[in-house]
C-alpha cells in the first residue's frame, strides 16, 4: 500500500459525504433548514436560494473530486503529478466561483452559477484524468524495461 492510499481513501470518503451534504443544502426546505408552510403559501425564498447555491457548488465540486480520487486509487503513481496541478487549480477555482453571482437580467449573456460550477468541475475532471492517464502511460514502459535488463536471467537461474 502506497503512502498516498490512506489519504486518497479518506479524501474519497469526505467527498462522498460532502456530496450528501450538498444534496441536503440544495433541498433545504425538504430537510427543514428553511421555513415553508404550504397550507398558508409561505416560503423563505432567500433561505432556499442561499442553501441552493451552496448545495449545488458542493454537489458539482465534490463529485469532480470523488471521480478524480477514485481514478487516483486505481493509479496511485499519478498522485505526485496530479498534486502539482491540483495545488493551484482548486484554490483558483474556488476564488473564481466565489465571485459568481446570479444575473438579475431576464436575458443575460453571463453564465449562471450552475453553468460555471459545471464548467469548472468538468474542466478539472478532464485535466486531472489527462494527467492521471499520462502518468500511467509514462511510467508503465519504464517498469517493463526494468524487467528485461541484461543479466536478470542469470540471477534468476542461479
Coordinates of C-alpha atoms in Angstrom, one line a residue:
X1 CA 0.0 0.0 0.0
X2 CA 1.5 3.3 -1.0
X3 CA 1.7 6.3 1.3
X4 CA -1.0 8.2 -0.7
X5 CA -3.7 5.4 -0.5
X6 CA -4.9 6.3 3.1
X7 CA -5.1 9.9 2.1
X8 CA -7.0 9.1 -1.1
X9 CA -9.4 6.8 0.7
X10 CA -10.1 9.4 3.3
X11 CA -10.5 12.1 0.7
X12 CA -12.9 10.0 -1.4
X13 CA -15.0 9.3 1.8
X14 CA -15.1 13.0 2.6
X15 CA -16.0 13.9 -1.0
X16 CA -18.9 11.5 -0.9
X17 CA -20.1 12.8 2.5
X18 CA -19.9 16.4 1.1
X19 CA -22.0 15.4 -1.9
X20 CA -24.6 14.2 0.5
X21 CA -24.4 17.5 2.5
X22 CA -24.7 19.4 -0.8
X23 CA -27.9 17.4 -1.6
X24 CA -29.3 18.3 1.8
X25 CA -28.4 22.0 1.2
X26 CA -29.9 22.0 -2.3
X27 CA -33.2 20.7 -0.9
X28 CA -33.1 22.8 2.3
X29 CA -36.9 23.1 2.6
X30 CA -37.4 19.4 2.4
X31 CA -34.9 18.8 5.2
X32 CA -36.3 21.5 7.4
X33 CA -33.4 24.0 7.1
X34 CA -35.7 26.7 5.7
X35 CA -39.2 27.6 6.8
X36 CA -42.1 26.9 4.4
X37 CA -45.7 26.5 5.1
X38 CA -47.6 25.0 2.1
X39 CA -51.0 25.5 3.8
X40 CA -50.6 29.2 4.1
X41 CA -48.3 29.5 1.0
X42 CA -45.4 31.0 2.9
X43 CA -41.8 30.4 1.7
X44 CA -38.5 31.7 2.8
X45 CA -37.1 32.2 -0.7
X46 CA -33.9 33.9 0.5
X47 CA -33.0 30.9 2.7
X48 CA -33.8 28.5 -0.1
X49 CA -31.6 30.4 -2.6
X50 CA -28.7 30.7 -0.1
X51 CA -28.6 27.0 0.6
X52 CA -29.4 26.1 -3.1
X53 CA -26.2 27.8 -4.4
X54 CA -24.1 26.3 -1.7
X55 CA -25.6 22.9 -2.2
X56 CA -25.1 22.9 -6.0
X57 CA -21.5 24.1 -5.6
X58 CA -20.8 21.2 -3.2
X59 CA -22.5 18.7 -5.4
X60 CA -20.6 19.7 -8.6
X61 CA -17.3 20.3 -6.9
X62 CA -17.2 17.2 -4.7
X63 CA -18.5 15.0 -7.5
X64 CA -15.5 16.1 -9.5
X65 CA -13.1 15.4 -6.6
X66 CA -14.7 12.0 -6.0
X67 CA -14.2 11.0 -9.6
X68 CA -10.5 12.1 -9.5
X69 CA -9.8 10.5 -6.2
X70 CA -11.3 7.2 -7.4
X71 CA -9.1 7.4 -10.5
X72 CA -6.1 8.1 -8.3
X73 CA -6.9 5.0 -6.3
X74 CA -6.6 3.0 -9.5
X75 CA -3.3 4.7 -10.5
X76 CA -1.6 5.8 -7.2
X77 CA 1.7 6.5 -9.0
X78 CA 0.0 9.5 -10.7
X79 CA -0.6 11.2 -7.3
X80 CA 2.5 13.3 -7.4
X81 CA 1.8 14.5 -10.9
X82 CA -1.8 15.3 -10.1
X83 CA -1.0 17.1 -6.9
X84 CA 1.2 19.6 -8.7
X85 CA -1.8 20.5 -10.8
X86 CA -4.5 20.4 -8.0
X87 CA -2.5 22.5 -5.6
X88 CA -3.0 25.6 -7.7
X89 CA -6.2 24.8 -9.7
X90 CA -8.5 24.1 -6.7
X91 CA -7.9 27.4 -4.9
X92 CA -8.1 29.3 -8.1
X93 CA -11.3 27.6 -9.0
X94 CA -12.7 28.4 -5.6
X95 CA -11.9 32.1 -5.8
X96 CA -13.5 32.3 -9.3
X97 CA -16.6 30.5 -8.2
X98 CA -17.0 32.6 -5.0
X99 CA -17.4 35.7 -7.2
X100 CA -20.1 34.1 -9.4
X101 CA -23.5 35.7 -8.7
X102 CA -26.8 35.2 -10.5
X103 CA -27.7 37.7 -13.0
X104 CA -30.8 39.9 -12.4
X105 CA -31.5 40.4 -16.1
X106 CA -34.0 38.2 -17.9
X107 CA -31.8 37.8 -21.0
X108 CA -28.2 37.7 -20.0
X109 CA -25.0 36.6 -21.7
X110 CA -23.4 35.9 -18.4
X111 CA -23.4 32.2 -17.5
X112 CA -25.5 31.2 -14.5
X113 CA -23.7 29.9 -11.3
X114 CA -24.8 26.3 -12.1
X115 CA -23.2 26.6 -15.6
X116 CA -20.0 27.9 -14.0
X117 CA -19.9 25.2 -11.4
X118 CA -20.4 22.6 -14.1
X119 CA -17.8 24.2 -16.4
X120 CA -15.1 24.4 -13.9
X121 CA -15.8 21.0 -12.4
X122 CA -15.8 19.4 -15.8
X123 CA -12.6 21.2 -16.7
X124 CA -11.0 19.9 -13.5
X125 CA -12.0 16.3 -14.1
X126 CA -10.9 16.4 -17.8
X127 CA -7.4 17.9 -17.0
X128 CA -7.0 15.6 -13.9
X129 CA -7.8 12.5 -15.9
X130 CA -5.4 13.5 -18.7
X131 CA -2.7 13.9 -16.1
X132 CA -3.5 10.6 -14.5
X133 CA -3.6 8.8 -17.8
X134 CA -0.3 10.5 -18.9
X135 CA 1.4 9.4 -15.7
X136 CA 0.1 5.9 -16.1
X137 CA 1.3 5.7 -19.7
X138 CA 4.6 7.5 -19.0
X139 CA 5.7 5.2 -16.1
X140 CA 4.5 1.9 -17.5
X141 CA 7.1 1.4 -20.2
X142 CA 9.9 2.2 -17.8
X143 CA 8.8 -0.6 -15.5
X144 CA 8.7 -3.0 -18.4
X145 CA 12.2 -2.0 -19.3
X146 CA 13.5 -2.8 -15.8
X147 CA 12.1 -6.4 -16.2
X148 CA 14.2 -7.0 -19.3
X149 CA 17.6 -5.7 -18.1
X150 CA 20.6 -7.8 -19.1
X151 CA 21.8 -10.2 -16.5
X152 CA 18.4 -10.7 -15.0
X153 CA 18.1 -14.2 -16.4
X154 CA 21.4 -15.3 -14.9
X155 CA 20.4 -14.1 -11.4
X156 CA 17.1 -15.9 -11.7
X157 CA 18.7 -19.2 -12.7
X158 CA 21.4 -19.0 -10.1

